[in-house]
Amino acid sequence: MTPTSPVLGLVPARGGSKGLPGKNLRQLVGRPLLRYAIEAATRSGVVDRVVLTTDSDEIAAAGRLCGAEVPFIRPAELAEDATPMLPVVEHALAMLEQEGWQCDIVLLIQPTAPLRRPEQLARAVAMLRDTGADAVASVVEVPRHFSPDYVMRVEDGRLVPFLAGTEQIGRRQDARPAFVRDGTVYAFWRRTVAEYHSLYGQDCRPLVIPAAESVTIDTQEDWAEAERRLALGTAPPP
């Protein structure tokens, strides 16, 4: 941390969840899912404040017990199923600025990625500072047989290459690497949000995460996989 570029660790955790009701407070290998995100931020060594944004008083109380600040409650209209993340971040920044504190860097730390390691958060901040990019997003490489170079689509009943105007790759080994954002961490400047009204800006750099260290919990199957990997020691111990 440096006094000239304060870092906010922002943990978003709303009360409603259709896929896994109550998942943010649900016990995952002996501790609430929410705690994994808060403790990763605290242990990263790069965060000045860990702030929880939630619409739920119950989640707010749990967040405080886990070590997060909860200086405001998120309005219900910013905690709906279809609410994008950008207005949630903008609201949090505005509320903190009202109390007289402003960050330079935001680390968005979603509870649904409990395998994250504190050092990954530190790497994201270092990459943001070193490159001068607008943002950093963690990604994992998808299996080569899922690369757009290799997969197909159906057009007028015919099987054709997914990428129009290209020849189908015959061997999956020849397909170009493709990546997907995995939700482990997003790092971006306060100015990126202000100037571009975006979490990514125009220059977003990838922080590549090994697939074995990445799980995004949206379903019961995801939850079971996270439990399995935690039991194998793939994530920081409780």
Short mmCIF file of C-alpha atoms in Angstrom, two decimals:
data_model
loop_
_atom_site.label_atom_id
_atom_site.label_comp_id
_atom_site.label_asym_id
_atom_site.label_seq_id
_atom_site.Cartn_x
_atom_site.Cartn_y
_atom_site.Cartn_z
CA MET A 1 0.00 0.00 0.00
CA THR A 2 1.10 3.55 -0.62
CA PRO A 3 -0.47 6.66 0.94
CA THR A 4 -0.80 8.28 -2.49
CA SER A 5 -2.89 5.51 -4.05
CA PRO A 6 -5.32 4.08 -1.51
CA VAL A 7 -6.89 0.76 -2.45
CA LEU A 8 -10.49 -0.19 -1.73
CA GLY A 9 -11.37 -3.86 -1.39
CA LEU A 10 -15.05 -3.89 -2.32
CA VAL A 11 -17.04 -7.04 -1.55
CA PRO A 12 -20.53 -7.15 -3.13
CA ALA A 13 -22.97 -9.55 -1.44
CA ARG A 14 -26.69 -9.09 -1.91
CA GLY A 15 -29.33 -10.96 0.04
CA GLY A 16 -31.24 -12.47 -2.85
CA SER A 17 -29.96 -15.47 -4.78
CA LYS A 18 -32.14 -17.56 -7.07
CA GLY A 19 -29.62 -20.29 -7.87
CA LEU A 20 -28.44 -20.92 -4.29
CA PRO A 21 -30.65 -19.12 -1.76
CA GLY A 22 -28.65 -17.61 1.10
CA LYS A 23 -25.34 -18.65 -0.45
CA ASN A 24 -23.31 -15.72 0.91
CA LEU A 25 -23.95 -16.89 4.48
CA ARG A 26 -24.00 -20.60 3.75
CA GLN A 27 -21.23 -22.60 5.43
CA LEU A 28 -18.52 -23.75 3.01
CA VAL A 29 -16.04 -26.09 4.70
CA GLY A 30 -16.77 -24.62 8.11
CA ARG A 31 -17.07 -20.91 7.38
CA PRO A 32 -19.52 -18.66 5.54
CA LEU A 33 -18.85 -18.11 1.86
CA LEU A 34 -18.62 -14.37 2.49
CA ARG A 35 -15.65 -14.82 4.80
CA TYR A 36 -13.39 -16.17 2.05
CA ALA A 37 -13.59 -12.90 0.11
CA ILE A 38 -13.10 -10.67 3.16
CA GLU A 39 -10.14 -12.63 4.49
CA ALA A 40 -8.44 -12.74 1.08
CA ALA A 41 -8.67 -8.95 0.93
CA THR A 42 -7.39 -8.54 4.48
CA ARG A 43 -4.45 -10.90 3.93
CA SER A 44 -3.46 -9.47 0.54
CA GLY A 45 -1.40 -6.69 2.10
CA VAL A 46 -2.50 -4.18 -0.56
CA VAL A 47 -5.94 -3.10 0.64
CA ASP A 48 -6.49 -0.01 2.77
CA ARG A 49 -10.19 -0.63 3.48
CA VAL A 50 -12.35 -3.72 3.06
CA VAL A 51 -15.92 -2.57 2.51
CA LEU A 52 -18.98 -4.78 2.13
CA THR A 53 -21.84 -3.53 -0.02
CA THR A 54 -25.10 -5.34 0.73
CA ASP A 55 -28.84 -4.78 0.97
CA SER A 56 -29.16 -7.32 3.80
CA ASP A 57 -28.87 -6.50 7.50
CA GLU A 58 -28.04 -10.15 8.20
CA ILE A 59 -25.19 -10.17 5.67
CA ALA A 60 -24.01 -6.80 7.01
CA ALA A 61 -23.78 -8.21 10.54
CA ALA A 62 -21.91 -11.29 9.31
CA GLY A 63 -19.57 -9.12 7.26
CA ARG A 64 -18.63 -7.06 10.31
CA LEU A 65 -17.89 -10.24 12.25
CA CYS A 66 -15.60 -11.33 9.40
CA GLY A 67 -13.67 -8.06 9.52
CA ALA A 68 -15.29 -5.90 6.84
CA GLU A 69 -16.61 -2.39 7.20
CA VAL A 70 -20.28 -1.84 6.38
CA PRO A 71 -20.66 1.95 6.38
CA PHE A 72 -23.89 1.91 4.35
CA ILE A 73 -26.69 -0.40 3.24
CA ARG A 74 -27.19 -0.80 -0.48
CA PRO A 75 -30.60 0.29 -1.79
CA ALA A 76 -32.95 -2.52 -2.84
CA GLU A 77 -33.05 -1.27 -6.43
CA LEU A 78 -29.32 -1.99 -6.67
CA ALA A 79 -29.70 -5.55 -5.41
CA GLU A 80 -32.01 -7.11 -7.97
CA ASP A 81 -31.25 -10.18 -10.08
CA ALA A 82 -30.57 -8.10 -13.19
CA THR A 83 -28.62 -5.29 -11.52
CA PRO A 84 -25.28 -4.75 -13.29
CA MET A 85 -22.14 -4.41 -11.21
CA LEU A 86 -21.22 -0.93 -12.46
CA PRO A 87 -23.97 0.99 -10.62
CA VAL A 88 -23.24 -1.04 -7.47
CA VAL A 89 -19.61 0.10 -7.61
CA GLU A 90 -20.59 3.69 -8.42
CA HIS A 91 -22.95 3.77 -5.45
CA ALA A 92 -20.28 2.43 -3.09
CA LEU A 93 -17.71 4.97 -4.27
CA ALA A 94 -20.21 7.82 -3.92
CA MET A 95 -21.15 6.78 -0.38
CA LEU A 96 -17.52 6.57 0.71
CA GLU A 97 -16.74 9.93 -0.86
CA GLN A 98 -19.66 11.45 1.05
CA GLU A 99 -17.88 10.49 4.26
CA GLY A 100 -14.70 12.15 3.00
CA TRP A 101 -12.66 9.16 1.80
CA GLN A 102 -11.67 8.45 -1.78
CA CYS A 103 -9.67 5.58 -3.21
CA ASP A 104 -7.50 5.50 -6.32
CA ILE A 105 -7.84 1.76 -6.99
CA VAL A 106 -10.80 -0.58 -6.55
CA LEU A 107 -10.38 -4.32 -6.05
CA LEU A 108 -13.76 -5.94 -6.72
CA ILE A 109 -13.81 -9.18 -4.74
CA GLN A 110 -16.90 -11.31 -5.33
CA PRO A 111 -17.74 -13.96 -2.70
CA THR A 112 -18.62 -16.47 -5.43
CA ALA A 113 -14.92 -17.19 -6.10
CA PRO A 114 -13.78 -18.71 -2.80
CA LEU A 115 -10.59 -20.32 -4.15
CA ARG A 116 -8.87 -16.96 -4.69
CA ARG A 117 -5.54 -16.43 -3.02
CA PRO A 118 -4.48 -13.16 -1.35
CA GLU A 119 -1.41 -12.98 -3.57
CA GLN A 120 -3.64 -12.91 -6.66
CA LEU A 121 -5.19 -9.69 -5.38
CA ALA A 122 -1.73 -8.25 -4.81
CA ARG A 123 -0.67 -9.26 -8.33
CA ALA A 124 -3.70 -7.55 -9.83
CA VAL A 125 -2.89 -4.27 -8.07
CA ALA A 126 0.79 -4.50 -9.07
CA MET A 127 -0.14 -5.17 -12.70
CA LEU A 128 -2.53 -2.22 -12.71
CA ARG A 129 0.12 0.13 -11.35
CA ASP A 130 3.00 -1.22 -13.44
CA THR A 131 1.19 -1.18 -16.77
CA GLY A 132 -0.88 1.96 -16.34
CA ALA A 133 -3.81 0.03 -17.85
CA ASP A 134 -7.38 1.04 -17.14
CA ALA A 135 -8.19 -2.30 -15.51
CA VAL A 136 -7.07 -5.85 -14.79
CA ALA A 137 -9.41 -8.85 -14.89
CA SER A 138 -8.62 -12.40 -13.88
CA VAL A 139 -9.18 -15.01 -16.59
CA VAL A 140 -8.78 -18.74 -17.10
CA GLU A 141 -7.98 -20.48 -20.36
CA VAL A 142 -10.89 -22.54 -21.69
CA PRO A 143 -10.18 -26.06 -22.95
CA ARG A 144 -8.91 -25.92 -26.53
CA HIS A 145 -11.92 -27.85 -27.82
CA PHE A 146 -14.06 -24.91 -26.65
CA SER A 147 -11.98 -22.34 -28.56
CA PRO A 148 -13.99 -20.40 -31.18
CA ASP A 149 -11.41 -21.65 -33.70
CA TYR A 150 -12.49 -25.23 -33.05
CA VAL A 151 -16.18 -25.16 -32.19
CA MET A 152 -18.97 -25.20 -34.77
CA ARG A 153 -22.39 -23.64 -35.20
CA VAL A 154 -25.49 -24.61 -37.15
CA GLU A 155 -26.57 -22.30 -39.96
CA ASP A 156 -29.58 -23.17 -42.12
CA GLY A 157 -29.29 -26.75 -40.95
CA ARG A 158 -25.60 -26.99 -41.91
CA LEU A 159 -22.62 -27.39 -39.60
CA VAL A 160 -20.18 -24.53 -40.24
CA PRO A 161 -17.18 -22.98 -38.42
CA PHE A 162 -18.31 -20.80 -35.53
CA LEU A 163 -16.15 -17.90 -36.77
CA ALA A 164 -17.60 -16.80 -40.09
CA GLY A 165 -15.11 -16.50 -42.95
CA THR A 166 -12.55 -18.87 -41.43
CA GLU A 167 -11.60 -22.45 -42.13
CA GLN A 168 -12.42 -25.05 -39.54
CA ILE A 169 -9.39 -26.07 -37.46
CA GLY A 170 -8.91 -29.81 -37.86
CA ARG A 171 -6.98 -30.43 -34.64
CA ARG A 172 -7.90 -28.84 -31.35
CA GLN A 173 -4.19 -28.46 -30.56
CA ASP A 174 -4.01 -25.92 -33.41
CA ALA A 175 -6.81 -23.75 -32.02
CA ARG A 176 -5.77 -20.41 -30.58
CA PRO A 177 -5.99 -20.05 -26.78
CA ALA A 178 -9.25 -18.50 -25.60
CA PHE A 179 -9.93 -17.07 -22.17
CA VAL A 180 -12.95 -16.35 -20.01
CA ARG A 181 -13.26 -13.99 -17.05
CA ASP A 182 -13.57 -16.08 -13.90
CA GLY A 183 -14.51 -13.55 -11.22
CA THR A 184 -11.48 -14.08 -8.97
CA VAL A 185 -10.58 -10.38 -9.09
CA TYR A 186 -11.24 -7.19 -10.98
CA ALA A 187 -8.90 -4.27 -10.37
CA PHE A 188 -9.49 -0.83 -11.82
CA TRP A 189 -8.78 2.81 -11.17
CA ARG A 190 -11.38 5.15 -9.73
CA ARG A 191 -10.79 7.26 -12.83
CA THR A 192 -11.74 4.33 -15.07
CA VAL A 193 -15.22 4.33 -13.57
CA ALA A 194 -15.48 8.12 -13.73
CA GLU A 195 -14.13 8.60 -17.27
CA TYR A 196 -15.50 5.56 -19.06
CA HIS A 197 -18.50 4.59 -16.89
CA SER A 198 -17.02 1.12 -17.10
CA LEU A 199 -15.11 -1.34 -14.94
CA TYR A 200 -12.81 -2.17 -17.87
CA GLY A 201 -12.09 1.07 -19.69
CA GLN A 202 -10.31 0.80 -23.03
CA ASP A 203 -7.22 -1.08 -21.84
CA CYS A 204 -7.97 -4.12 -19.69
CA ARG A 205 -5.10 -6.52 -18.96
CA PRO A 206 -5.50 -10.24 -18.17
CA LEU A 207 -4.38 -11.84 -14.94
CA VAL A 208 -4.24 -15.50 -15.91
CA ILE A 209 -5.39 -17.84 -13.13
CA PRO A 210 -4.75 -21.61 -13.27
CA ALA A 211 -8.00 -23.43 -13.91
CA ALA A 212 -7.38 -25.60 -10.84
CA GLU A 213 -7.56 -22.46 -8.66
CA SER A 214 -10.77 -21.11 -10.17
CA VAL A 215 -14.38 -21.90 -9.29
CA THR A 216 -17.32 -19.52 -9.67
CA ILE A 217 -20.25 -20.62 -7.54
CA ASP A 218 -23.57 -20.24 -9.31
CA THR A 219 -25.09 -23.72 -8.84
CA GLN A 220 -25.12 -26.58 -6.35
CA GLU A 221 -22.67 -28.41 -8.63
CA ASP A 222 -20.27 -25.45 -8.38
CA TRP A 223 -20.64 -25.50 -4.60
CA ALA A 224 -19.78 -29.20 -4.47
CA GLU A 225 -16.72 -28.61 -6.65
CA ALA A 226 -15.54 -25.79 -4.39
CA GLU A 227 -15.92 -28.07 -1.36
CA ARG A 228 -13.94 -30.78 -3.12
CA ARG A 229 -11.07 -28.47 -4.03
CA LEU A 230 -10.96 -26.86 -0.59
CA ALA A 231 -10.72 -30.31 0.93
CA LEU A 232 -7.75 -31.01 -1.37
CA GLY A 233 -6.00 -27.83 -0.21
CA THR A 234 -6.46 -25.84 -3.45
CA ALA A 235 -7.34 -22.68 -1.48
CA PRO A 236 -6.04 -20.92 1.64
CA PRO A 237 -6.89 -22.85 4.83
CA PRO A 238 -9.63 -21.57 7.17
#
